[in-house]
Coordinates of C-alpha atoms (C1' of nucleotides) in Angstrom, one line a residue:
Chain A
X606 CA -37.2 -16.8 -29.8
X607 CA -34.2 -16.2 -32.1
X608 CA -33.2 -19.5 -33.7
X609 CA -31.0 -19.7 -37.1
X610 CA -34.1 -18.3 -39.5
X611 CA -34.7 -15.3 -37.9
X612 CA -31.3 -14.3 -37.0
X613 CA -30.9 -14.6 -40.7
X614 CA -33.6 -12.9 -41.5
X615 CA -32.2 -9.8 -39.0
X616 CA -28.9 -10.3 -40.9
X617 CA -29.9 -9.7 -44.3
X618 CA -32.3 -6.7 -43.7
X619 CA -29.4 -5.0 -41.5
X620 CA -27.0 -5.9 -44.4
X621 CA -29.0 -3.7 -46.5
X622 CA -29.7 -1.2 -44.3
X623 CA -26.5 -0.8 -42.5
X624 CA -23.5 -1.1 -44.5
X625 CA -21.5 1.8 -45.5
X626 CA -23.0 4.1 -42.2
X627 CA -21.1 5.7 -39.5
X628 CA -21.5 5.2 -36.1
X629 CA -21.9 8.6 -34.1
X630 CA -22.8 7.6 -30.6
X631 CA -24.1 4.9 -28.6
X632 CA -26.0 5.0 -25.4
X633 CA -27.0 1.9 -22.7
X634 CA -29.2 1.8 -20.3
X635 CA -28.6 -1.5 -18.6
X636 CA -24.4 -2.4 -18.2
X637 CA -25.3 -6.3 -18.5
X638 CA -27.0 -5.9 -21.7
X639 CA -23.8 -3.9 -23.2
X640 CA -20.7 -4.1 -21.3
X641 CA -18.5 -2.4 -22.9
X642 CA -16.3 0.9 -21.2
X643 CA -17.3 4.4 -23.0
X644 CA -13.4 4.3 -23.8
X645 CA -13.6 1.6 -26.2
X646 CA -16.6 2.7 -27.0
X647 CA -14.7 6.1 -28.8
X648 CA -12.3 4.3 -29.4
X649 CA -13.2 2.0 -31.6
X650 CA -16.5 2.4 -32.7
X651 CA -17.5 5.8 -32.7
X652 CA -16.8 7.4 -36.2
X653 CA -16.1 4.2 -37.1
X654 CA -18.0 2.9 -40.9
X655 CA -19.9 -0.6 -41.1
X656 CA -18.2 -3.0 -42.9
X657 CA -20.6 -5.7 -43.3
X658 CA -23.0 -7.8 -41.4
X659 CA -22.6 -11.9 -40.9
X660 CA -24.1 -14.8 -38.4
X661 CA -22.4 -17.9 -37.6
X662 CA -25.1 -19.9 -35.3
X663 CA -27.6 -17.9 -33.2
X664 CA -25.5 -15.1 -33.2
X665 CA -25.0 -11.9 -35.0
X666 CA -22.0 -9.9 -36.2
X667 CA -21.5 -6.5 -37.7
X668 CA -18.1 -5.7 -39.0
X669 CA -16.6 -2.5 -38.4
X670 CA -13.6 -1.0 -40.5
X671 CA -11.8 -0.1 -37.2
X672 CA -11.6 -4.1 -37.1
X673 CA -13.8 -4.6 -34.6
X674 CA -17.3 -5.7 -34.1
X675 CA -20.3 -6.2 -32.6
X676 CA -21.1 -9.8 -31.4
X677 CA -24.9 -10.0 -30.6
X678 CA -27.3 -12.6 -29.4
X679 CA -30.6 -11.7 -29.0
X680 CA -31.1 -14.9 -26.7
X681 CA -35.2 -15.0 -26.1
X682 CA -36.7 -11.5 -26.4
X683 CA -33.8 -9.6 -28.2
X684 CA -34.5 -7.4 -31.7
X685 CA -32.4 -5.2 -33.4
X686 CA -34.4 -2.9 -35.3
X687 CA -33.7 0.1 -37.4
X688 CA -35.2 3.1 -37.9
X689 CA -34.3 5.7 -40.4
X690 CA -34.1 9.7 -39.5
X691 CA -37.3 10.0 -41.2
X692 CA -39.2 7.0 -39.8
X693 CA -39.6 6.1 -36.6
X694 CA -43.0 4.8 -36.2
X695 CA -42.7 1.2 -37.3
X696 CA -43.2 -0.7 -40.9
X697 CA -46.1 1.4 -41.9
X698 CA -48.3 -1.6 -41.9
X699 CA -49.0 -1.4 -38.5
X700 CA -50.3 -5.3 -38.2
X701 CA -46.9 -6.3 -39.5
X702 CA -45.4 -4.1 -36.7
X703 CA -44.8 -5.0 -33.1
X704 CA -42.8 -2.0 -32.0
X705 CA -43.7 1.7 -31.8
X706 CA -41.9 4.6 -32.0
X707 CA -38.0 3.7 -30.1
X708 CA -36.6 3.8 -28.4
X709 CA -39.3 2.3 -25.8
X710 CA -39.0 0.9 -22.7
X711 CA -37.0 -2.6 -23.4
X712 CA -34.7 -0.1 -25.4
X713 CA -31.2 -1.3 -24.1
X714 CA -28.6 -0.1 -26.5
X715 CA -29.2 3.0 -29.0
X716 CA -27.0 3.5 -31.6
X717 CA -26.8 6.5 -33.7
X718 CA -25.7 6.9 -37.1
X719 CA -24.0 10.4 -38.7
X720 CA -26.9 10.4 -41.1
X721 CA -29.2 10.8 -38.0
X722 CA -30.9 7.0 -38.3
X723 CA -30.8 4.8 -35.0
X724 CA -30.1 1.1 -34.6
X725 CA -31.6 0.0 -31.2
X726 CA -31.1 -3.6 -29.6
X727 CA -34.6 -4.0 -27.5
X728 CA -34.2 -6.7 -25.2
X729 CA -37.4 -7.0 -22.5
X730 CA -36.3 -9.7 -20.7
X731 CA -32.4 -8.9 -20.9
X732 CA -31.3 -12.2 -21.6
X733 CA -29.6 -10.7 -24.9
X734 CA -26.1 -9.3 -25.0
X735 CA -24.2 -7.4 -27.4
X736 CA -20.6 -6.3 -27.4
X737 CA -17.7 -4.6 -28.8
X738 CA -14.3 -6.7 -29.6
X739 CA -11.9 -7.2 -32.6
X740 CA -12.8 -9.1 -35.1
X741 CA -9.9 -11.5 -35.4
X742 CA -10.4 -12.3 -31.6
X743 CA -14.7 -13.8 -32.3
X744 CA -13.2 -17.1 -33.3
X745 CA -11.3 -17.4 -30.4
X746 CA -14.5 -17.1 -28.5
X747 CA -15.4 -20.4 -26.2
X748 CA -19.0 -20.5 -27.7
X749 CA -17.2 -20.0 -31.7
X750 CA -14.8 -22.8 -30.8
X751 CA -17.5 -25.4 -29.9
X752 CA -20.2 -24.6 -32.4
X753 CA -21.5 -26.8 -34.2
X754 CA -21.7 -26.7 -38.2
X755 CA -24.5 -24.3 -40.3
X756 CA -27.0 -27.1 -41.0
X757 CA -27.4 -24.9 -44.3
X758 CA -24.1 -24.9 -45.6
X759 CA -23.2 -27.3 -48.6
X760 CA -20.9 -29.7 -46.6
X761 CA -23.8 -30.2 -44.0
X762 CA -25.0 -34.0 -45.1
X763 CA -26.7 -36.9 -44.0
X764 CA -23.5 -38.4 -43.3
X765 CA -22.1 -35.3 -41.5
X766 CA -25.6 -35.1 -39.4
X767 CA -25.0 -38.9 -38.7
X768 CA -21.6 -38.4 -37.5
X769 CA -22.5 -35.3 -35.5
X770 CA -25.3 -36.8 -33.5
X771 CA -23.4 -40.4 -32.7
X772 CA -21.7 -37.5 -30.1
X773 CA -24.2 -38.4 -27.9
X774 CA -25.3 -41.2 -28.8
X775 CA -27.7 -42.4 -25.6
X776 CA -29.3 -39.0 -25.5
X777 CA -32.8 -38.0 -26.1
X778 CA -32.9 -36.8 -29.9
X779 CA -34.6 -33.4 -29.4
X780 CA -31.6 -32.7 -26.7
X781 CA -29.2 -33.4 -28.9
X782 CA -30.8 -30.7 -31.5
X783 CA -30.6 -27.9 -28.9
X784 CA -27.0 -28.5 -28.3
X785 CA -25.3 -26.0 -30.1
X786 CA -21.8 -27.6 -30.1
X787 CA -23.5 -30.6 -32.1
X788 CA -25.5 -28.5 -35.0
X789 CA -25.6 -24.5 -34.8
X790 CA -28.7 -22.8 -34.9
X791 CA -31.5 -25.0 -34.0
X792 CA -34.0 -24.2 -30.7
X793 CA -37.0 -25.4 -30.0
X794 CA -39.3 -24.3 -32.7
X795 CA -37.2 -25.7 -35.7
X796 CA -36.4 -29.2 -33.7
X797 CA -40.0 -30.1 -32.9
X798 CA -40.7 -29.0 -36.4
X799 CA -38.5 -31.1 -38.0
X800 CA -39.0 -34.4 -35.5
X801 CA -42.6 -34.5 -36.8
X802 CA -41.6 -33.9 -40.3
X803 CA -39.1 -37.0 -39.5
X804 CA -42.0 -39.1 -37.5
X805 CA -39.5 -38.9 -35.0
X806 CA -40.7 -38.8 -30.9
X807 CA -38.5 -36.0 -29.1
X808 CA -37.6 -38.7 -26.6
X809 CA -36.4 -41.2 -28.9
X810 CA -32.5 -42.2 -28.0
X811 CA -30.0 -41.0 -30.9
X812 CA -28.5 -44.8 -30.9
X813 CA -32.1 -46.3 -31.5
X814 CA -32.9 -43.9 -34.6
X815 CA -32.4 -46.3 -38.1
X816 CA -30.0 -44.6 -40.5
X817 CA -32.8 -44.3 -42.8
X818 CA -34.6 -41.9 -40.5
X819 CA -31.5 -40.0 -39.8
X820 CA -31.6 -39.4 -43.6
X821 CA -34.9 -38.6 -43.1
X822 CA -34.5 -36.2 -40.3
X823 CA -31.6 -34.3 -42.3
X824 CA -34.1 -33.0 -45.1
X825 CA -36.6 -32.0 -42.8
X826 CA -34.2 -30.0 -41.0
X827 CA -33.1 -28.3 -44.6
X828 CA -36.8 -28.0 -45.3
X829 CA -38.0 -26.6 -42.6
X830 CA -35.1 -23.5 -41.8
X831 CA -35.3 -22.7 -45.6
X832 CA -38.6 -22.5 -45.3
X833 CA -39.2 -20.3 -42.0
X834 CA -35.7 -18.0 -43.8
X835 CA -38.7 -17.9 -46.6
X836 CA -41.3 -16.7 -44.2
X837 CA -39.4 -14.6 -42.8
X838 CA -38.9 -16.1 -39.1
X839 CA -41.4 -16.8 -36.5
X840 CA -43.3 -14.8 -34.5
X841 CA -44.5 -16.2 -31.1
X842 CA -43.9 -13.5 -29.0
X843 CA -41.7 -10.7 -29.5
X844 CA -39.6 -11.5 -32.8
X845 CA -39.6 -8.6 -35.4
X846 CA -37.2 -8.2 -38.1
X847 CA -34.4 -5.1 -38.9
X848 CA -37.5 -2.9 -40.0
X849 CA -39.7 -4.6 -36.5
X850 CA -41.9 -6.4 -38.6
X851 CA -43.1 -9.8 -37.8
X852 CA -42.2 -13.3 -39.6
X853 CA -45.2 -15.8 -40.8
X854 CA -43.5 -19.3 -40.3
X855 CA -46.0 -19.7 -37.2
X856 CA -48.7 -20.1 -39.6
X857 CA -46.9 -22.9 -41.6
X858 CA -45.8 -24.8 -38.2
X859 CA -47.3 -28.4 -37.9
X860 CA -46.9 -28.8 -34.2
X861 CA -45.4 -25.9 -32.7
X862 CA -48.0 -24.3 -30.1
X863 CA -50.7 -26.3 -31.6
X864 CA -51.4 -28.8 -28.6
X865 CA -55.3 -29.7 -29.0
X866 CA -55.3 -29.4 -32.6
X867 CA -55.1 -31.9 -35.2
X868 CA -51.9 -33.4 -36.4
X869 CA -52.2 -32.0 -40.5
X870 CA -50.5 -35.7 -41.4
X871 CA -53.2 -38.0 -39.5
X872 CA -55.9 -35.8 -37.3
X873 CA -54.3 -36.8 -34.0
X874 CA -54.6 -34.4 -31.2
X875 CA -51.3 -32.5 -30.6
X876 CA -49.5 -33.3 -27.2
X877 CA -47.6 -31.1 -25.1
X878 CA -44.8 -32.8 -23.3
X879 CA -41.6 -32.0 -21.7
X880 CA -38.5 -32.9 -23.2
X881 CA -35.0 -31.3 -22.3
X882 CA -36.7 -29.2 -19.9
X883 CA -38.7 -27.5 -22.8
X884 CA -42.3 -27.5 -23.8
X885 CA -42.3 -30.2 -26.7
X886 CA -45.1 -30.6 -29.5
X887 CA -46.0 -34.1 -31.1
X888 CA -48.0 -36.0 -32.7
X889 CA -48.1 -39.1 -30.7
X890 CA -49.3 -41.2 -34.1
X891 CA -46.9 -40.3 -36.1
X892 CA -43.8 -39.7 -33.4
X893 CA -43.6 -43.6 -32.0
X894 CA -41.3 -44.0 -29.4
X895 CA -39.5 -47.3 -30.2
X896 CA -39.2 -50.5 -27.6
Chain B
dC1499 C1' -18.5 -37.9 -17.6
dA1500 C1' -23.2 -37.2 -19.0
dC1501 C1' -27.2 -35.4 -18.1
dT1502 C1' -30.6 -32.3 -15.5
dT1503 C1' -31.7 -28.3 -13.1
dG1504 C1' -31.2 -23.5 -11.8
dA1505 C1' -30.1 -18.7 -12.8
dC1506 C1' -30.5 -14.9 -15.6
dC1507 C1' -35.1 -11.5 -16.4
dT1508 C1' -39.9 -9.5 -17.6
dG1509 C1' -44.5 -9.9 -19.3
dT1510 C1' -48.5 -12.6 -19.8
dC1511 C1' -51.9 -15.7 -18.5
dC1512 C1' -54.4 -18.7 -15.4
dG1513 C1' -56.9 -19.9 -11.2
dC1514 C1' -58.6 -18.4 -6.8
Chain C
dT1027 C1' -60.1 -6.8 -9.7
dG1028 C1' -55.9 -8.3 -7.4
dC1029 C1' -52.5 -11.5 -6.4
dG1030 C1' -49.5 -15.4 -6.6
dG1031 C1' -47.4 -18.5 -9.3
dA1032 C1' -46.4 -21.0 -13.6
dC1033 C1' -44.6 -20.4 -17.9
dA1034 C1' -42.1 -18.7 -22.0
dG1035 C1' -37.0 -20.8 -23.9
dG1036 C1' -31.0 -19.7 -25.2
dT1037 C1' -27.0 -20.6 -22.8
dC1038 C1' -23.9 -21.1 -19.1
dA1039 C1' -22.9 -22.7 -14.4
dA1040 C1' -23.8 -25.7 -10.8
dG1041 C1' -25.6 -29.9 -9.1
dT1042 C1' -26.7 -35.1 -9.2

DNA sequence: CACTTGACCTGTCCGC
DNA sequence: TGCGGACAGGTCAAGT
């Protein structure tokens, strides 16, 4: 499940991998997953050189010098892994691999570089898109225009977190996180995560949070993506990095997919509730709802 | 207008 | 062992 730390982690290894190579074809096997006519395609991508490699939110972008790029979410199940001409058969620590030799069956794109290595956008539930447009026309995207701020950048603080959230003010808190248009990035690994690092219940309503929490709630948000950026991502299911190897944070998480066990803060059982129409994680000592 | 639910998909796991 | 159904969770569209 993609969220801000391991689309950043899939940014920086494909920053080293792929800038400077030139594309020399690219082949689809499912229309939804890469829309984009064969025309354009030649047009402007094939021969073209990669420029660099950025994400703004959830979403990945790689810069080609014909000025246009790829925009790329990887929504639940999506990885975009890269395999030089002389390996194709994973990390070479196999326990830190989750994908074989590619492309394999939830291969959807498969691009091919001149100095014979692939880049291939696996997607098994096809939720994931990618797609070809120019580069001065991303911002002008409906999704770019809404987004919220990087929760990582400098000018992200307290305040600005304060501000963002009074949006929606008489909404449950862990909603409010998912919204992209209020902070970029967050899903539901990183918000339940950081509501038990703030002793914050998921169903707590913003307006009802003291500022003193929100303060709170603002480091642990910090904390907790630079950590899992550290680690590498998570792996639940299906993430793999640019080389298709797996991220630890899972083994740091407090409450994440650990209903039954103990909360590490105070022993308390984990509970599994719904909140926002997601499985939600607690610790229902710690995370009080107020009345 | 604000919030919730359903759709998009496939693979896995659980109970019968 | 097979089979149906619930579940996984990012985002947009549709519904309440």
């Amino acid at each position: 499940m993609p969220e801000l730390p391991e689309v950043e982690t899939v940014k920086s290894g494909l920053k080293k991998l792929l800038i400077g190579k030139q594309l020399s074809s690219i082949e689809n096997d499912w229309p939804k997953s890469f829309p984009n006519s064969k025309a354009d395609v030649d047009k402007f991508a094939i021969k073209a050189r990669v420029v660099n490699v950025r994400r703004r939110a959830k979403v990945l972008l790689i810069d080609l010098d014909s000025k246009y790029s790829f925009v790329i979410h990887l929504k639940m199940t999506g990885q975009m892994v890269y395999r030089s001409k002389q390996n194709n058969f994973g990390a070479g620590h196999p326990n830190d691999s989750l994908v074989g030799k590619l492309p394999d069956k939830s291969t959807r794109v498969n691009i091919e570089f001149s100095d014979g290595s692939h880049l291939f956008f696996n997607d098994q539930r096809k939720f994931g898109w990618m797609r070809l447009m120019p580069t001065a026309m991303i911002k002008e995207l409906d999704f770019f225009k809404k987004v919220g701020p990087e929760p990582l950048s400098s000018s992200f603080t307290a305040a600005v977190l304060a501000e963002r959230l009074n949006r929606r003010s008489r909404s449950a808190i862990k909603a409010v996180l998912l919204d992209q248009s209020v902070i970029a990035g967050i899903g539901n690994i990183y918000a339940d995560e950081s509501l038990w690092g703030a002793k914050i219940h998921p169903l707590t309503t913003v307006c009802d949070i003291p500022k003193n929490k929100i303060k709170t709630l603002h480091n642990e948000i910090q904390f907790v993506l630079k950590l899992a950026i550290e680690k590498g991502g998570s792996t639940d299911k299906n993430y793999v990095d640019a080389e298709g190897k797996k991220g630890s944070y899972m083994d740091f998480a407090r409450v994440f997919r650990r209903e039954g066990l103990s909360c590490p803060r105070c022993a308390t059982t984990i509970l599994k509730i719904r909140a926002a129409g997601r499985g939600t994680h607690l610790c229902p000592k710690c995370q009080k709802l107020p009345r």
